[in-house]
mmCIF file of N, CA and C in Angstrom:
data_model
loop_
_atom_site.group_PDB
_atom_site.id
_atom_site.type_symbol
_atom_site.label_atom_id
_atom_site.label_comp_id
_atom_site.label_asym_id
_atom_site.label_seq_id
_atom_site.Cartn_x
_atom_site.Cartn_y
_atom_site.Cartn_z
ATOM 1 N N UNK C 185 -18.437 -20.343 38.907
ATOM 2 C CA UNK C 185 -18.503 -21.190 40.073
ATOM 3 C C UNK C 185 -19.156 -22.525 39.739
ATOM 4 N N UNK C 186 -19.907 -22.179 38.790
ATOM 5 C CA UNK C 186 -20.803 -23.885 38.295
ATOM 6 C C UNK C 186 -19.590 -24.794 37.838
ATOM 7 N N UNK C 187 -19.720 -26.185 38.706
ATOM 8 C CA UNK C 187 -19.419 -26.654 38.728
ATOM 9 C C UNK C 187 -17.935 -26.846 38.733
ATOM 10 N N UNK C 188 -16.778 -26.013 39.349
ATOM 11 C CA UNK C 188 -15.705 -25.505 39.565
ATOM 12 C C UNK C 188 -14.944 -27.116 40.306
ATOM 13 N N UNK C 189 -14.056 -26.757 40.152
ATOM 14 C CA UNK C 189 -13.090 -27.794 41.040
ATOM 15 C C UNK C 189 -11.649 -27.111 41.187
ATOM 16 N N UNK C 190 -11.433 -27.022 42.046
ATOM 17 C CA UNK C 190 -10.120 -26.377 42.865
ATOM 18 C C UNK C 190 -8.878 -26.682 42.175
ATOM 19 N N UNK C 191 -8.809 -28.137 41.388
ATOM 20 C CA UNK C 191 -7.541 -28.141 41.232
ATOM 21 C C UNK C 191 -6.435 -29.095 42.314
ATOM 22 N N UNK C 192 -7.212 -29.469 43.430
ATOM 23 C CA UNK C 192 -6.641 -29.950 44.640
ATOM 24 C C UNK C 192 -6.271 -31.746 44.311
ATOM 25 N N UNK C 193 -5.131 -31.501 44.974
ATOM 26 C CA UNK C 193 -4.690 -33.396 45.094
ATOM 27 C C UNK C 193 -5.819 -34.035 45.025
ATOM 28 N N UNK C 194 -5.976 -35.757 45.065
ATOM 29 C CA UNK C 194 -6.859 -36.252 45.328
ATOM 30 C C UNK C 194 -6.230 -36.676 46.730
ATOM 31 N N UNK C 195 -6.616 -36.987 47.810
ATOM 32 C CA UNK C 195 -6.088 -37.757 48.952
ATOM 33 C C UNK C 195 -6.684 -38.543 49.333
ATOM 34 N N UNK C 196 -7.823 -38.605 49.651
ATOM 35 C CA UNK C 196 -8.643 -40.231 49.457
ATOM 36 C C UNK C 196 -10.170 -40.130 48.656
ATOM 37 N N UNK C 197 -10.352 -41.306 48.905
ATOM 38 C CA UNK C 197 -11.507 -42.006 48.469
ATOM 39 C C UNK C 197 -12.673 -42.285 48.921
ATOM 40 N N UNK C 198 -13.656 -42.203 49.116
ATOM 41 C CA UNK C 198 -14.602 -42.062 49.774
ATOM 42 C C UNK C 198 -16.178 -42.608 49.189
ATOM 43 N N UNK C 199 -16.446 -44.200 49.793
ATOM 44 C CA UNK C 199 -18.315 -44.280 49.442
ATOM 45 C C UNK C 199 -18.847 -44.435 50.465
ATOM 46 N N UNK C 200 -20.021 -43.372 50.228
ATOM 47 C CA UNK C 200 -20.683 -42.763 51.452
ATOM 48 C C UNK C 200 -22.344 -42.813 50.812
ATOM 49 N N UNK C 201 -22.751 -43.942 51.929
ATOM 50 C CA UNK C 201 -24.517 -43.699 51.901
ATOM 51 C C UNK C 201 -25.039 -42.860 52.816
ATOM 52 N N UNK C 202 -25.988 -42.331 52.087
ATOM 53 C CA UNK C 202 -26.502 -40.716 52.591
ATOM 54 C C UNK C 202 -28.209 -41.011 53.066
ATOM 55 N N UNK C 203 -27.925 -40.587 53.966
ATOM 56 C CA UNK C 203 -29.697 -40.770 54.657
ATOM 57 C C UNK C 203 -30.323 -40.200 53.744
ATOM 58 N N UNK C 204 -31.908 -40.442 53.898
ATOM 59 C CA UNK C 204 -32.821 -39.573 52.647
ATOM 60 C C UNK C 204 -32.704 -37.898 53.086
ATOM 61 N N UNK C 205 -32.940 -37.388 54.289
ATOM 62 C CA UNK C 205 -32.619 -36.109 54.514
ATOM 63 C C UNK C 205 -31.559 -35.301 53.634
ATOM 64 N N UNK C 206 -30.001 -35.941 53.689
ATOM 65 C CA UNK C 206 -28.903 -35.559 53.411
ATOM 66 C C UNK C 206 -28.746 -35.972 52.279
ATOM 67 N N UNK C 207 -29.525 -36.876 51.168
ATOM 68 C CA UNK C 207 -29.712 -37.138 49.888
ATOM 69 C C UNK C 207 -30.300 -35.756 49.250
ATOM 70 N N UNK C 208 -31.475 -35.421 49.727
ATOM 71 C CA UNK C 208 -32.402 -34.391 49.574
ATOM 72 C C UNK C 208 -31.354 -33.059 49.477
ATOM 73 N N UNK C 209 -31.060 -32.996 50.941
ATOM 74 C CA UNK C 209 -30.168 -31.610 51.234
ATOM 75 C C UNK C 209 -29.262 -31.276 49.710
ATOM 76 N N UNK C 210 -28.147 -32.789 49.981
ATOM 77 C CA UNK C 210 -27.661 -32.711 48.449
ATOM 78 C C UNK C 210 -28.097 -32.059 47.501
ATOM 79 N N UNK C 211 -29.226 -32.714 47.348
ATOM 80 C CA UNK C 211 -29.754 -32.156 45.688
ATOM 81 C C UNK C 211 -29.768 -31.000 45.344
ATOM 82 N N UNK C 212 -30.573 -30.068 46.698
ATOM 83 C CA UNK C 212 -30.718 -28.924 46.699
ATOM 84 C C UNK C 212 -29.688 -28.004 46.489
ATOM 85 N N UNK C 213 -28.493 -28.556 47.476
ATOM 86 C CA UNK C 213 -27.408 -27.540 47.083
ATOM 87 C C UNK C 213 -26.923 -27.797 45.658
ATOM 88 N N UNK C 214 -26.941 -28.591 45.111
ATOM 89 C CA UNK C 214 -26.708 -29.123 43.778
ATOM 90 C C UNK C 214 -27.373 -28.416 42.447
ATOM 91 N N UNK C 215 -28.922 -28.117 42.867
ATOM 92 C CA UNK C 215 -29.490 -27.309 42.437
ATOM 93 C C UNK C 215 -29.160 -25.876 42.296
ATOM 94 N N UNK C 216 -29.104 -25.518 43.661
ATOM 95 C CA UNK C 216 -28.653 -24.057 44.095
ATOM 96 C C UNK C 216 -28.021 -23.274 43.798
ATOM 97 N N UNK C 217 -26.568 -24.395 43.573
ATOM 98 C CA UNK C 217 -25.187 -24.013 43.229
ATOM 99 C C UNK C 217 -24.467 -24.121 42.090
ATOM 100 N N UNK C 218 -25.042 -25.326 41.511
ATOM 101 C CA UNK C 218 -24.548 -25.950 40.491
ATOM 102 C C UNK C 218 -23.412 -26.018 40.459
ATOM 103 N N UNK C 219 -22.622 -26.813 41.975
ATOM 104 C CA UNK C 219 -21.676 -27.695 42.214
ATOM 105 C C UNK C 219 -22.070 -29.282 42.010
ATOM 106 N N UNK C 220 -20.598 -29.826 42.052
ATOM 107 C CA UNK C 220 -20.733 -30.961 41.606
ATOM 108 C C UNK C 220 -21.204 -31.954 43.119
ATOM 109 N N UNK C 221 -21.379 -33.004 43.264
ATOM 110 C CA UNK C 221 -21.834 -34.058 44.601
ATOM 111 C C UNK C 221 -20.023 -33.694 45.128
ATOM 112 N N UNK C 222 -18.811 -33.829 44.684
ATOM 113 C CA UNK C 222 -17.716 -34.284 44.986
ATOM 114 C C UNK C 222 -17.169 -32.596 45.961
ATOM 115 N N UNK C 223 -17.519 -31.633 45.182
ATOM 116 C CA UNK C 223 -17.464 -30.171 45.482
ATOM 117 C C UNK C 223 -17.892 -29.872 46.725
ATOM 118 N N UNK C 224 -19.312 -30.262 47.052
ATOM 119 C CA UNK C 224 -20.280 -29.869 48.030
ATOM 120 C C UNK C 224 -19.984 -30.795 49.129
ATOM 121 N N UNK C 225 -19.130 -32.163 49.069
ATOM 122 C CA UNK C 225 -18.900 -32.766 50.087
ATOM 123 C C UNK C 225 -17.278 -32.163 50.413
ATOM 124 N N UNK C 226 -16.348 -32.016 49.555
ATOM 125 C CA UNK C 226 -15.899 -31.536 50.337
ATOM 126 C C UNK C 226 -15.670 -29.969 50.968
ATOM 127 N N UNK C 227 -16.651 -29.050 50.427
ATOM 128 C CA UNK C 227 -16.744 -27.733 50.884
ATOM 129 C C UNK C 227 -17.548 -28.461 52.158
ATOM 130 N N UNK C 228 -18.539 -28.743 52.493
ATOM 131 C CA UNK C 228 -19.551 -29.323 53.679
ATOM 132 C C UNK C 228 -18.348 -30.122 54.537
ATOM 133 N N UNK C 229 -17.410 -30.689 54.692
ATOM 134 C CA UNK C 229 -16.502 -31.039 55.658
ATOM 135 C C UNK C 229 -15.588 -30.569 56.091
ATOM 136 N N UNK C 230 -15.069 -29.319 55.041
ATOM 137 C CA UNK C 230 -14.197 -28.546 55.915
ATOM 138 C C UNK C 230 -15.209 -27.523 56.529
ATOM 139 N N UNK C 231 -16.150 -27.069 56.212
ATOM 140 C CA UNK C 231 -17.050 -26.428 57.485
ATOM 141 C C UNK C 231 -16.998 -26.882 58.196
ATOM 142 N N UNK C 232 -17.751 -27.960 58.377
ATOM 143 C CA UNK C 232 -18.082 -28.988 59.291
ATOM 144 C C UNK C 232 -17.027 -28.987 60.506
ATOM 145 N N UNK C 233 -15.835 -29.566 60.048
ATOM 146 C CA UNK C 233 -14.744 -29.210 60.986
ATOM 147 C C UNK C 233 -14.466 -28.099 61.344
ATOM 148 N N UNK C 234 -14.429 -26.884 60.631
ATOM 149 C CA UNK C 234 -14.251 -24.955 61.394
ATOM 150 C C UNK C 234 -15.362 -25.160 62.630
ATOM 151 N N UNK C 235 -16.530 -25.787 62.381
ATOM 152 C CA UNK C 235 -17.790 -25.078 63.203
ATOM 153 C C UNK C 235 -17.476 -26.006 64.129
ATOM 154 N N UNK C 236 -16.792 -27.038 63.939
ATOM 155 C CA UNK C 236 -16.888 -28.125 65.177
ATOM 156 C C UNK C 236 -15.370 -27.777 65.822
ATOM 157 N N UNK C 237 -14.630 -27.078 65.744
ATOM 158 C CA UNK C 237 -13.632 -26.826 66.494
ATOM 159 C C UNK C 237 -13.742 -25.583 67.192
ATOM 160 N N UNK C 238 -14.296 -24.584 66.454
ATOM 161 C CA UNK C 238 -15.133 -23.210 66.826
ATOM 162 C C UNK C 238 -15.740 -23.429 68.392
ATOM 163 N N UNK C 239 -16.837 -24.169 68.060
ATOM 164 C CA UNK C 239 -17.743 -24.360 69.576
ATOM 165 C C UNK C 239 -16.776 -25.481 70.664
ATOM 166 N N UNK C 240 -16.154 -26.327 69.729
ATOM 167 C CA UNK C 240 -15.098 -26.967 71.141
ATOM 168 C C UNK C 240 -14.388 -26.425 71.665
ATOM 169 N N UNK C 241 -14.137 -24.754 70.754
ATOM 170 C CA UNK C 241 -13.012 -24.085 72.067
ATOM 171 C C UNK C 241 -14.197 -23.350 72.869
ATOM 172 N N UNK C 242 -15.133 -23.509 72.797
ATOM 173 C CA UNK C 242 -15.836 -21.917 73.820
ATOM 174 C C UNK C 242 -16.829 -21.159 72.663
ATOM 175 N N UNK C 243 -16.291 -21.373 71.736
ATOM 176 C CA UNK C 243 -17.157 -20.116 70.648
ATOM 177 C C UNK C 243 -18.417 -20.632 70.024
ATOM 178 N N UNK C 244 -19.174 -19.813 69.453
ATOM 179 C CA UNK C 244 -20.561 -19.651 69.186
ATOM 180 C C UNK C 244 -19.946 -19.369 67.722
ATOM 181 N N UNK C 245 -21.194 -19.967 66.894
ATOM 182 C CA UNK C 245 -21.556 -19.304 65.746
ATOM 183 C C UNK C 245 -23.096 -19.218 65.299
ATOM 184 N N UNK C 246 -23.104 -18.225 65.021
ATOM 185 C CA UNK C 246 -24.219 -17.215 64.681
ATOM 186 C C UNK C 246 -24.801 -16.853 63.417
ATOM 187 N N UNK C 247 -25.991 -17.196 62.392
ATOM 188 C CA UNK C 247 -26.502 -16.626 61.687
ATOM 189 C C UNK C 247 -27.445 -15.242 61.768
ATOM 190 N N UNK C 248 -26.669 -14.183 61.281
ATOM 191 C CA UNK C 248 -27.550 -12.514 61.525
ATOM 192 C C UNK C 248 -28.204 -12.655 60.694
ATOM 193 N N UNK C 249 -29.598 -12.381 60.684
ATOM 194 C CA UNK C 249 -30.999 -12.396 59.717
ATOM 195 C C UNK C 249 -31.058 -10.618 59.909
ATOM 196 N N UNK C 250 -30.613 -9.280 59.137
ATOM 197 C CA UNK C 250 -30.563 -8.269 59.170
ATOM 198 C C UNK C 250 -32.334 -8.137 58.703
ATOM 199 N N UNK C 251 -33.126 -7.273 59.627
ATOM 200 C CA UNK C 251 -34.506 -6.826 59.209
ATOM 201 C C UNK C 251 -33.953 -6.007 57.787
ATOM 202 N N UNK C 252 -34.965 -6.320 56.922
ATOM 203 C CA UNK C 252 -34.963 -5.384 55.747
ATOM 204 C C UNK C 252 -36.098 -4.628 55.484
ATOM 205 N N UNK C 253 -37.034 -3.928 56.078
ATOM 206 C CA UNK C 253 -38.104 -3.447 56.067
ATOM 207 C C UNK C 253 -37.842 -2.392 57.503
ATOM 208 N N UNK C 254 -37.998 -1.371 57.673
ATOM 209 C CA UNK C 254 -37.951 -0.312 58.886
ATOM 210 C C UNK C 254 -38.580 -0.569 59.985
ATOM 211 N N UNK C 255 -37.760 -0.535 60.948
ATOM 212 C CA UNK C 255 -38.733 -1.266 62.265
ATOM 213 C C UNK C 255 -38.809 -2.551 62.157
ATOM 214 N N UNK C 256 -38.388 -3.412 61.406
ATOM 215 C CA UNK C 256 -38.055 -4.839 61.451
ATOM 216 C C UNK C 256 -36.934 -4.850 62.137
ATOM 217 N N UNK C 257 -36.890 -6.545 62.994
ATOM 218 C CA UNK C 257 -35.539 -6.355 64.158
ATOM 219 C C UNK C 257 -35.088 -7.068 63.592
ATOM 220 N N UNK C 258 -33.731 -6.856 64.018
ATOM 221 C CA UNK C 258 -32.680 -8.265 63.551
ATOM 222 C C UNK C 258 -33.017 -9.402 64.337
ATOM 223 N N UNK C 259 -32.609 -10.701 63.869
ATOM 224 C CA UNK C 259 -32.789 -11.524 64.717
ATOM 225 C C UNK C 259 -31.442 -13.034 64.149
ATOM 226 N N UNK C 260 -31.136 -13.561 65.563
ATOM 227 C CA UNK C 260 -29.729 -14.172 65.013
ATOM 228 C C UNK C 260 -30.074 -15.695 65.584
ATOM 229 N N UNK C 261 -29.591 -16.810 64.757
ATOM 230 C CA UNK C 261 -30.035 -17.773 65.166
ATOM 231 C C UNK C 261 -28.492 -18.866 65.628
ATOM 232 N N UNK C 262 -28.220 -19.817 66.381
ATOM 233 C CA UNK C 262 -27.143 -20.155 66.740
ATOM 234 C C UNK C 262 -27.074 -21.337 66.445
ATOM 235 N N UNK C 263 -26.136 -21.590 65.486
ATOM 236 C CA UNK C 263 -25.696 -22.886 64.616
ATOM 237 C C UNK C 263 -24.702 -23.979 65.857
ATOM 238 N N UNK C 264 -25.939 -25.233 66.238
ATOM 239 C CA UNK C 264 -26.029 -25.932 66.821
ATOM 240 C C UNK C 264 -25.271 -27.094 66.295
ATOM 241 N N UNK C 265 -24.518 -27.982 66.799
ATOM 242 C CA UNK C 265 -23.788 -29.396 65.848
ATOM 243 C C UNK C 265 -24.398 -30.426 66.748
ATOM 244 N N UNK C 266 -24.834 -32.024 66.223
ATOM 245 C CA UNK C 266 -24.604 -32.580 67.088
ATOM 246 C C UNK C 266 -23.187 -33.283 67.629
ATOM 247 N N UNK C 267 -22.987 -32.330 69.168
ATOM 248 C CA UNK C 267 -21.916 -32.885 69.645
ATOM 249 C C UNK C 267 -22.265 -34.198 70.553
#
């Protein structure tokens, strides 16, 4: 997966200044993953668009945090966009 590329057309072009937050975020997944900057932007925009068409029809999406310890509860948190 390090540093993988799909293989996909190119279809456009894209320079994009990145707030310091989303510079940061970058890195991390960069770190994380050891995808490339080009990878992670476009895996991060086709999410972006699923989750933002998701909640424009009606639907929710949900992160399940499963307790892993006995008697720990689950607890689920709801992935918010700004619309």
């Amino acid at each position: 997966m390090s540093g993988e590329r799909t293989g996909a057309r190119v279809a456009e072009r894209l320079h994009v200044e990145l707030v310091e937050a989303a510079s940061k975020a970058l890195a991390r997944l960069m770190e994380r993953t050891g995808l490339k900057k080009v990878d992670l932007t476009n895996r991060s925009l086709q999410l972006y668009e699923f989750v933002d068409a998701e909640i424009r029809d009606g639907g929710k999406v949900v992160i399940r945090h499963e307790g892993t310890r006995p008697g720990e509860a689950t607890r689920e948190t709801e992935v918010k966009l700004f619309l």
